[in-house]
Tab-separated table of C-alpha atoms in Angstrom:
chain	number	residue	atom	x	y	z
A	1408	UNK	CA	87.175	104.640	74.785
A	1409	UNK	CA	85.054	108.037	74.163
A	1410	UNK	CA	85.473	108.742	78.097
A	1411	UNK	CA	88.882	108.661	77.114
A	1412	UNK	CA	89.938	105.241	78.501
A	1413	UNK	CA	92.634	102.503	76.846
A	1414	UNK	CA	90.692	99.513	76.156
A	1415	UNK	CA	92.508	96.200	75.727
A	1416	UNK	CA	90.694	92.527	75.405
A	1417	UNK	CA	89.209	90.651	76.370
A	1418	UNK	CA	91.870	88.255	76.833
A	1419	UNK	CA	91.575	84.733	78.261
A	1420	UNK	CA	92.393	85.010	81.759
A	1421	UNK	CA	93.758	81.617	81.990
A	1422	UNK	CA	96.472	81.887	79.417
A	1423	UNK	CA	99.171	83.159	81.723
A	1424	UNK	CA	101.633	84.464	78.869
A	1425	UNK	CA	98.592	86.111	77.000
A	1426	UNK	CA	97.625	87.754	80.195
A	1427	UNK	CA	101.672	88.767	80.842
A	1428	UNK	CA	102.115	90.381	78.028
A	1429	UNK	CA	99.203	92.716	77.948
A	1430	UNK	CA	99.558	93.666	81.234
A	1431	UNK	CA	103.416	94.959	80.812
A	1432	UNK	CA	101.865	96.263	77.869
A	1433	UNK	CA	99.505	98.413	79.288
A	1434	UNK	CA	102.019	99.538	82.250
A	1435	UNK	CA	104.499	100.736	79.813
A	1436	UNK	CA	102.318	101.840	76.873
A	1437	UNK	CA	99.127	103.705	77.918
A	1438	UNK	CA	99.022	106.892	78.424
A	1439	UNK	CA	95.898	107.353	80.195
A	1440	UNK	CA	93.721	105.355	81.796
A	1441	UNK	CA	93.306	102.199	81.051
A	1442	UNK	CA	90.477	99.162	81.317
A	1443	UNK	CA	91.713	95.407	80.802
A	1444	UNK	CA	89.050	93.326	80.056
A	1445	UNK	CA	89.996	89.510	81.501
A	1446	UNK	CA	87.532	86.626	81.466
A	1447	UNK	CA	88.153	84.153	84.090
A	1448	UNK	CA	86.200	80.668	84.787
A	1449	UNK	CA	85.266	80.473	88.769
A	1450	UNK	CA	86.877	77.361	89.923
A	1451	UNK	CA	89.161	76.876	86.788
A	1452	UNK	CA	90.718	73.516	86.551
A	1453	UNK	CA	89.097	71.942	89.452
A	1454	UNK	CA	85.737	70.702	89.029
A	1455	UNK	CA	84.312	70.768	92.179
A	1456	UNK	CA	84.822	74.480	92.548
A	1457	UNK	CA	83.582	74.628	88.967
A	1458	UNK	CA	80.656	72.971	89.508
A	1459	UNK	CA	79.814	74.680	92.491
A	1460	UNK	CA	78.404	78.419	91.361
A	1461	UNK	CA	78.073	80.079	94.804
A	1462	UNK	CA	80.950	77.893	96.959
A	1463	UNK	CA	84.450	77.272	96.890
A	1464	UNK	CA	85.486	80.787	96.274
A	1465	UNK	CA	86.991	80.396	100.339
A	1466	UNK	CA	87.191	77.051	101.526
A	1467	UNK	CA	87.884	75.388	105.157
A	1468	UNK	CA	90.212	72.257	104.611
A	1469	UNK	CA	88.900	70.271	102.610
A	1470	UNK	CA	89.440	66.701	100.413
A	1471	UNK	CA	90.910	67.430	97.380
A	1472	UNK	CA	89.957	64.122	95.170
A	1473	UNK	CA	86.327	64.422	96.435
A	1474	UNK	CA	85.714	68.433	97.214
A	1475	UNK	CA	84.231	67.617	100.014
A	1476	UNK	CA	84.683	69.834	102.910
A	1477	UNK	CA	85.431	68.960	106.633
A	1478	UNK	CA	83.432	69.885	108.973
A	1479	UNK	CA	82.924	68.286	112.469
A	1480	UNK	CA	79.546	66.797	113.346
A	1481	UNK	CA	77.016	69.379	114.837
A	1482	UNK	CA	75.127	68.746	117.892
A	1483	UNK	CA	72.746	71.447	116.597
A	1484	UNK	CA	71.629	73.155	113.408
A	1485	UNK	CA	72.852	76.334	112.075
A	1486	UNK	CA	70.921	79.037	113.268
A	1487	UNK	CA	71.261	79.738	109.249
A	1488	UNK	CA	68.684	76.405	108.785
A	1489	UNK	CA	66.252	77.031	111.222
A	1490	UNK	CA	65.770	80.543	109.702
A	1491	UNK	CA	65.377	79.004	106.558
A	1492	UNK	CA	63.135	76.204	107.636
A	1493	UNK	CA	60.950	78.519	109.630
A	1494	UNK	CA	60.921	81.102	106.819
A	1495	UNK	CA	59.256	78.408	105.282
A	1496	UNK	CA	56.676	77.337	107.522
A	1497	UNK	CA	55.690	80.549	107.495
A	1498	UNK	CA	55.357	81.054	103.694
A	1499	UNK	CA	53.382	78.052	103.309
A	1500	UNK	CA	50.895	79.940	105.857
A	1501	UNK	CA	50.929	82.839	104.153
A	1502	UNK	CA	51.348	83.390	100.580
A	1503	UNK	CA	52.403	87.309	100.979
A	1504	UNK	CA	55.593	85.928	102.555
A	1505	UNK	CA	58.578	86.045	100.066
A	1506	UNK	CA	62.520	85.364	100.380
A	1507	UNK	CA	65.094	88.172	99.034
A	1508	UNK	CA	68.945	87.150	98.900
A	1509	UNK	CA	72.074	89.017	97.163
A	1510	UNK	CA	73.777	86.540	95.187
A	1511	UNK	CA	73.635	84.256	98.800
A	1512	UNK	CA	70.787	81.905	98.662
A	1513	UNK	CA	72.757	78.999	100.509
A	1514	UNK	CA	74.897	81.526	102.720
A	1515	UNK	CA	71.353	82.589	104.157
A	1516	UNK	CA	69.118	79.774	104.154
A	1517	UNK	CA	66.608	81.173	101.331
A	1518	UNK	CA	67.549	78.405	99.526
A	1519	UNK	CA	65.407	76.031	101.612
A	1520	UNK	CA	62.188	78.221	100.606
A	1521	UNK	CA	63.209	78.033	97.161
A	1522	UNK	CA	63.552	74.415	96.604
A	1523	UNK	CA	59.693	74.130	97.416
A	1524	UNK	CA	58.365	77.396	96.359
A	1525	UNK	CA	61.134	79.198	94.233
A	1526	UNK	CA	58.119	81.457	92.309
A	1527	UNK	CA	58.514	83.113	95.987
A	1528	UNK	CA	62.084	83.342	96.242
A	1529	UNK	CA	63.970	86.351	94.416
A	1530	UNK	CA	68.259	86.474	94.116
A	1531	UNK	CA	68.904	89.851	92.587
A	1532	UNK	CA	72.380	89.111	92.565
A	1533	UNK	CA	75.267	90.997	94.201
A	1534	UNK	CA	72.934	94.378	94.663
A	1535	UNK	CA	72.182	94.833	98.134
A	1536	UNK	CA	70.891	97.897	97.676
A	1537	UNK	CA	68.624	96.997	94.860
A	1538	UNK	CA	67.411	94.165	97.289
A	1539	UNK	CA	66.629	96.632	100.092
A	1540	UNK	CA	64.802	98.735	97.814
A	1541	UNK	CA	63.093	95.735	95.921
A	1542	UNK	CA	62.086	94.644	99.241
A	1543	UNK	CA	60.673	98.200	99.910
A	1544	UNK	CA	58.624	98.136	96.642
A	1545	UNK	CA	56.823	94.363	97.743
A	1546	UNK	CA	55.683	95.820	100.942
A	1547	UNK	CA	53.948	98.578	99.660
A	1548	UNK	CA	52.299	96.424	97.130
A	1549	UNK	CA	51.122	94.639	100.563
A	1550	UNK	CA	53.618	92.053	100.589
A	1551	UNK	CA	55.733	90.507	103.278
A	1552	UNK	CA	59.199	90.288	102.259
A	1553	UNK	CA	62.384	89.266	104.399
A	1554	UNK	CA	65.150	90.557	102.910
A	1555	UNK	CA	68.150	87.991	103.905
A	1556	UNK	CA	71.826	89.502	103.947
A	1557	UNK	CA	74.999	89.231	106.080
A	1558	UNK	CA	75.595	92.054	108.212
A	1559	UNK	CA	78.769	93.187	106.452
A	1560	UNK	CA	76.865	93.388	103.046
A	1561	UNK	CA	73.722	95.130	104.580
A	1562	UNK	CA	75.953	98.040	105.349
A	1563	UNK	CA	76.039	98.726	101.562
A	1564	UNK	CA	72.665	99.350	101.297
A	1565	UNK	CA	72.128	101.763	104.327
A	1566	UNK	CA	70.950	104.398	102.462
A	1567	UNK	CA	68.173	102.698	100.921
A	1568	UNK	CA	67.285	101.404	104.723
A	1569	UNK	CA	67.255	104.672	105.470
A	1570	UNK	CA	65.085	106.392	102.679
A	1571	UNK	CA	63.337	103.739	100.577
A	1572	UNK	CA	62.284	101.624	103.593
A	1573	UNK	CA	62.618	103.381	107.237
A	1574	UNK	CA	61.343	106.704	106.374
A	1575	UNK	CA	58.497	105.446	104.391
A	1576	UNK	CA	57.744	103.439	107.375
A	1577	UNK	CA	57.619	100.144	105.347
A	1578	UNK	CA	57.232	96.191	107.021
A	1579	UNK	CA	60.560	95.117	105.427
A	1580	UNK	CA	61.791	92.376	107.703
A	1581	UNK	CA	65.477	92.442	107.867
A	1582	UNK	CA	67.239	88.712	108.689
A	1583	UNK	CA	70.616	89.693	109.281
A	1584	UNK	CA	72.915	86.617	109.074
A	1585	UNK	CA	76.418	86.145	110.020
A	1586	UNK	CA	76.171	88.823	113.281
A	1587	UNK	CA	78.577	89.472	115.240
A	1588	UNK	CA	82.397	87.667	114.803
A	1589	UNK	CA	82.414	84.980	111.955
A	1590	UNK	CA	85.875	83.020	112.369
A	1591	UNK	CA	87.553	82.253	109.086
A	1592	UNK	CA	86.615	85.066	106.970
A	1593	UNK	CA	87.904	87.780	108.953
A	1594	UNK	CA	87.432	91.270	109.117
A	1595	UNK	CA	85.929	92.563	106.370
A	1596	UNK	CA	82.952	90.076	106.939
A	1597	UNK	CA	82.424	90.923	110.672
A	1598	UNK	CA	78.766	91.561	111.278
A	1599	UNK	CA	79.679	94.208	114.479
A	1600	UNK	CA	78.027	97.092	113.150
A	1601	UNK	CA	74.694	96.667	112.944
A	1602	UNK	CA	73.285	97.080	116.253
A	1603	UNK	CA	74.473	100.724	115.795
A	1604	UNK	CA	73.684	101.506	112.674
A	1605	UNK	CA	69.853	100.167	112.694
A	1606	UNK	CA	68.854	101.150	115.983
A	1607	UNK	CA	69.685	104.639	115.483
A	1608	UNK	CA	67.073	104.635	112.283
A	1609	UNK	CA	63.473	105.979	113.197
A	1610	UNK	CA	60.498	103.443	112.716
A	1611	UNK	CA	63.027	100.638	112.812
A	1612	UNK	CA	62.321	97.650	115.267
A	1613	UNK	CA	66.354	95.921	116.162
A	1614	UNK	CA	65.802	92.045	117.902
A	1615	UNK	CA	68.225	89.466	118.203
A	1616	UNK	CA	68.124	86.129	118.779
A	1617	UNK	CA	69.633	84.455	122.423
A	1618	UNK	CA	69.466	81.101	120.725
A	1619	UNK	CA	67.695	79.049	117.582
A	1620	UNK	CA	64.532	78.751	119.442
A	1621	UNK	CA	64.151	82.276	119.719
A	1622	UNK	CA	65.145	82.772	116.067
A	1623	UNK	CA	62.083	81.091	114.961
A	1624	UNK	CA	59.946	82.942	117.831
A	1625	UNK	CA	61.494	86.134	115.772
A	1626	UNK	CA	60.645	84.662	112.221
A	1627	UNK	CA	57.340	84.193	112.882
A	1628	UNK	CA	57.327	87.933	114.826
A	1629	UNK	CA	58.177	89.961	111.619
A	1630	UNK	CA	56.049	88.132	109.957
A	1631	UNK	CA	53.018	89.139	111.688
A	1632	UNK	CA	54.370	92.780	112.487
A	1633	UNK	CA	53.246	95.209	109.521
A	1634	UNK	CA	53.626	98.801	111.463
A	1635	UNK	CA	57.162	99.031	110.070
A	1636	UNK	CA	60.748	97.641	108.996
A	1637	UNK	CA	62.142	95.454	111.502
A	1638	UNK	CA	65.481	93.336	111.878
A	1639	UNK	CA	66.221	90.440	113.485
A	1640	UNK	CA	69.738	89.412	113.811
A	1641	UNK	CA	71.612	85.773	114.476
A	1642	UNK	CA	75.268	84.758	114.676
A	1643	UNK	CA	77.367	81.996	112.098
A	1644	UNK	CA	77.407	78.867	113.336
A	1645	UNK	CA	75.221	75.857	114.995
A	1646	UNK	CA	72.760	76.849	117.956
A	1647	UNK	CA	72.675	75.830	121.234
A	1648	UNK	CA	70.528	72.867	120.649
A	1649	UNK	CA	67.786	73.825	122.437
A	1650	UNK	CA	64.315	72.183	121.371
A	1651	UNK	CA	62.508	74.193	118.330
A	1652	UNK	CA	59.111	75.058	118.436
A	1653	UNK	CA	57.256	73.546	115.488
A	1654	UNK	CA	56.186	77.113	114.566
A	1655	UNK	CA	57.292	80.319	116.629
A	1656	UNK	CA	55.010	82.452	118.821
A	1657	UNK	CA	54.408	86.145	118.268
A	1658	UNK	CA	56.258	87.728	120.724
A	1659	UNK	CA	55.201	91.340	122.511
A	1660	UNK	CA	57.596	94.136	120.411
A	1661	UNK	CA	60.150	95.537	123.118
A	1662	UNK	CA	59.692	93.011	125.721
A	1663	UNK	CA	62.269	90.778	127.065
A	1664	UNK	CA	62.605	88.491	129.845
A	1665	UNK	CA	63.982	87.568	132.937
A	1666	UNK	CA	66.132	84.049	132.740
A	1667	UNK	CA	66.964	84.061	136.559
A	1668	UNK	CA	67.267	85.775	139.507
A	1669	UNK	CA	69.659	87.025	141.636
A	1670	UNK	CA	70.406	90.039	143.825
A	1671	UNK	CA	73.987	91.493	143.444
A	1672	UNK	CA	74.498	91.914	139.376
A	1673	UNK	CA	72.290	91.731	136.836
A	1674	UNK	CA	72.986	90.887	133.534
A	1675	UNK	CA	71.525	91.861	130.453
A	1676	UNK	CA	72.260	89.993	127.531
A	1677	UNK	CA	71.648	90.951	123.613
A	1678	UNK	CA	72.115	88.141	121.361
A	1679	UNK	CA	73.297	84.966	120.570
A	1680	UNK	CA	75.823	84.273	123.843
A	1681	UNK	CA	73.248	83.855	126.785
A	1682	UNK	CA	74.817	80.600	127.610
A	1683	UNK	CA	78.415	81.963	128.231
A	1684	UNK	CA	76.320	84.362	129.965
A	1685	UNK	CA	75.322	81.468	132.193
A	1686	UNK	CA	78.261	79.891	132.534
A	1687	UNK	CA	79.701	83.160	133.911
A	1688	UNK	CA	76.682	83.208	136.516
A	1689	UNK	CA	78.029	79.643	137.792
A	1690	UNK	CA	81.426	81.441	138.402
A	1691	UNK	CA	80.351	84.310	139.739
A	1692	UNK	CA	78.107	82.275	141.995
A	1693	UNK	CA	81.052	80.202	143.010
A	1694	UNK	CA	82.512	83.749	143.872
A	1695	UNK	CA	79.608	84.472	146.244
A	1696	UNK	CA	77.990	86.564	143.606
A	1697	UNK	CA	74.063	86.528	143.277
A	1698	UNK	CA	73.291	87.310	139.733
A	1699	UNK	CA	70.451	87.881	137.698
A	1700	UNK	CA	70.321	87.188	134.022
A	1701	UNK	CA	68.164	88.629	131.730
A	1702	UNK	CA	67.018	88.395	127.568
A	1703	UNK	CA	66.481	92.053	126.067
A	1704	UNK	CA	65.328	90.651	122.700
A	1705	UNK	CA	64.788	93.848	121.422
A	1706	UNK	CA	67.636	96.595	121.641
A	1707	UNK	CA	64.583	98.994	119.914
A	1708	UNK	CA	62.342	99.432	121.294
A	1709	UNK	CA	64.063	98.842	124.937
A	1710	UNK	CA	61.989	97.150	127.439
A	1711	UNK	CA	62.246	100.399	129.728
A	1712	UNK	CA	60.411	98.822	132.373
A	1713	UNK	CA	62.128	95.865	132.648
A	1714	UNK	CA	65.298	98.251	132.769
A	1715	UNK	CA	63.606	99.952	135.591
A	1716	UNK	CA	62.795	97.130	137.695
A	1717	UNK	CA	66.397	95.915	137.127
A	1718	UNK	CA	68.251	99.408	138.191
A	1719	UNK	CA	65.948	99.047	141.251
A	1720	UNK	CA	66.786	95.695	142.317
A	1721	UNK	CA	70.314	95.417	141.926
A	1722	UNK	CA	73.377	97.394	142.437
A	1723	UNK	CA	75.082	96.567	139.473
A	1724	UNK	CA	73.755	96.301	135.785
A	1725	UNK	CA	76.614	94.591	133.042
A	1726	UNK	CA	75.080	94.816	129.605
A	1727	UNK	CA	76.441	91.870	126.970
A	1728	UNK	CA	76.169	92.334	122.825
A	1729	UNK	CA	78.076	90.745	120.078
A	1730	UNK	CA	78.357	93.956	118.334
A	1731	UNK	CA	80.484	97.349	118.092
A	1732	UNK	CA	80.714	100.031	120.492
A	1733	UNK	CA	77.713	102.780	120.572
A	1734	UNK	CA	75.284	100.150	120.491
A	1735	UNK	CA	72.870	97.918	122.814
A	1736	UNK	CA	74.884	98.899	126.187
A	1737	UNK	CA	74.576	102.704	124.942
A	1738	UNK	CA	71.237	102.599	124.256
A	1739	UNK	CA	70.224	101.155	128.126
A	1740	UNK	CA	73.079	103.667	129.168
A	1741	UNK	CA	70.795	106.226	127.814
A	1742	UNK	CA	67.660	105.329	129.339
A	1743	UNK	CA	69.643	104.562	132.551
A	1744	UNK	CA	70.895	108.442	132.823
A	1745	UNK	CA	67.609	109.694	131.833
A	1746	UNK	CA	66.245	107.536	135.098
A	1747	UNK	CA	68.847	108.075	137.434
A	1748	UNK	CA	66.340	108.947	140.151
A	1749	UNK	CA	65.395	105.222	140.147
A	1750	UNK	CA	68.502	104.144	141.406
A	1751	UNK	CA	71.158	106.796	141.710
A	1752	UNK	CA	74.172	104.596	143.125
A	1753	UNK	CA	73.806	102.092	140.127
A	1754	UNK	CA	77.192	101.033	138.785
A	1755	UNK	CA	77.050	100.244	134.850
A	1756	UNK	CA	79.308	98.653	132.583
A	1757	UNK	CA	79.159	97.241	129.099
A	1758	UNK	CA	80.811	94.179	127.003
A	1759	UNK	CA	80.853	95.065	123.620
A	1760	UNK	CA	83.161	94.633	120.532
A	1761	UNK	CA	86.407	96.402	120.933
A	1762	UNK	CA	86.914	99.831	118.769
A	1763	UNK	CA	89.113	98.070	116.536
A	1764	UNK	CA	89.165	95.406	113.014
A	1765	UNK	CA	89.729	92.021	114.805
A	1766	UNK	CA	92.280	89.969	112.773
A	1767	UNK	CA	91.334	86.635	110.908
A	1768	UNK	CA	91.263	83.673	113.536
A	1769	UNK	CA	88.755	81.147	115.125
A	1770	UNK	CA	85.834	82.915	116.676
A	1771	UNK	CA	86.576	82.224	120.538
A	1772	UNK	CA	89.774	83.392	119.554
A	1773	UNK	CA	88.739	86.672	117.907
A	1774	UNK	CA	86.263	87.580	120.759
A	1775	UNK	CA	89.229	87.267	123.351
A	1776	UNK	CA	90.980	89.729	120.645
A	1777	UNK	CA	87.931	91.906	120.969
């Protein structure tokens, strides 16, 4: 009220003529500004969503007697549970390792570290940016923290990424959940940007997982990397079901590896669709198309000389990403017209998410939108 504001409540946000009344009150009376203060129960009335402090607040069908969501049997676990399972193993191995979530302890899997060691585990609540910047403050106190956020809700704290982290050249390790298209919740949650945005920050180290084995080969690589921030990122949804490693290996920062080989087109995939990747191959074979696939892993640093030795061998590079324009394909598209003179004739194309907000749908469905 002394910043000059019309203050009115609280008021029960339940009682629907209460909360009528003061509203047309405030439309027709105030004459400035004014702040309605409403208090609202999550879940109201039903007590599933009532008892449930982080779910229900958007729902797939579900049963309404019992709450209980449906959901078809997996064939494989989320890639969200094997980061949080090998998050784990690698805390219990090392008691510098500590789990940082915004509010989204079950959305990102730190909830399995904090069943078992929740002294470890912090939630600071829907503050990305104090999380980033919390995160920051552990590893220069010589911890290890991974910092666990969607890839929409990183983009709120890009500043601190940029200055409290990146810049002071701090091991933050980044697990960015929910990249690339996520299905039900639509645009606003689309995890497209992020290629972009962290690759272009100095210091920073990008990865992404192909599948969950790899995720847990990635875990266990941030955890053992201290010369800076780096980011690993992994889609919504159940993995491939490829076997998992018990525990991860290190693996060599910027390298990434050949799958197969062929002779006409080589691929080069970034993230977590190398197996429509492969069923393309069979198609393209079928077509009388030799084709090489190949694993980047890391979008920064770029393995430049497996680049090399690709633009040599093959007459055609296609790069693959689950993310927006002006990422992973640019970045090889600048190395490639820095290197011409390695293979001048090389045609190059890229498959990336189209320059536009993709509507809410399933997620096959939104990447034939994109």
């Amino acid at each position: 009220e002394d910043l000059g504001f019309n203050y009115l409540g609280p008021i029960d946000g339940h009682d629907m003529q209460q909360l009528l009344y003061v509203l047309r009150a405030a439309k027709f009376r105030s004459t400035g500004p004014t702040l309605i203060h409403v208090c609202t129960k999550k879940g109201h009335g039903y007590a599933p969503a009532e008892n449930s402090a982080d779910k229900y607040h958007g729902v797939s069908k579900f049963n309404v007697q019992t709450g209980q969501q449906s959901k078809a049997p997996a064939n494989a676990p989320s890639y969200t549970s094997v980061f949080g399972k090998s998050l784990l193993e690698e805390a219990k191995l090392d008691t510098r390792v500590v789990g940082i979530t915004a509010a989204m302890p079950s959305g990102t899997g730190i909830n399995i570290m904090a069943k078992e060691l929740p002294e470890r585990v912090f939630d600071v609540g829907i503050a990305e940016q104090h999380a980033v910047t919390f995160a920051a403050g552990l590893a220069a106190g010589g911890m290890k923290p991974f910092c666990a956020i969607y890839s929409t809700f990183l983009q709120r704290a890009y500043d601190q990424i940029v200055h409290d982290v990146a810049l002071q050249n701090l091991p933050v390790r980044f697990a960015i959940d929910r990249a690339g298209l996520v299905g039900a919740d639509g645009a606003t949650h689309a995890g497209v940007f992020d290629i972009s945005y962290m690759s272009n920050i100095p210091n920073m180290t990008v990865m992404a997982a192909s599948d969950e084995a790899e995720l847990v080969h990635m875990v266990r690589t941030a955890s053992e990397f201290d010369q800076g921030p780096i980011a690993f990122r992994y889609p919504r949804g159940n993995g491939t079901g490829v076997q998992l490693p018990q525990r991860g290996e290190v693996l060599e920062i910027g390298k990434g590896r050949i799958i197969q080989e062929g002779s006409d087109l080589v691929i080069l995939s970034f993230g977590a669709h190398l197996n429509i990747v492969k069923d393309a191959e069979v198609a393209l074979n079928q077509m009388g198309v030799s084709v090489t696939i190949a694993d980047a892993r890391f979008a920064k640093p770029l393995d430049v000389e497996l680049v090399n030795q690709l633009m040599k061998n093959h007459p055609c590079m296609l790069t693959v990403e689950q993310g927006s324009m002006g990422g992973f394909g640019s970045i090889v598209l600048q190395h490639i017209n820095k290197n011409r003179s390695k293979n001048k004739n090389l045609i190059f194309d890229s498959i990336f998410v189209a320059d536009k907000f993709i509507d809410q749908a399933d997620v096959s469905s939104m990447y034939e939108d994109a």
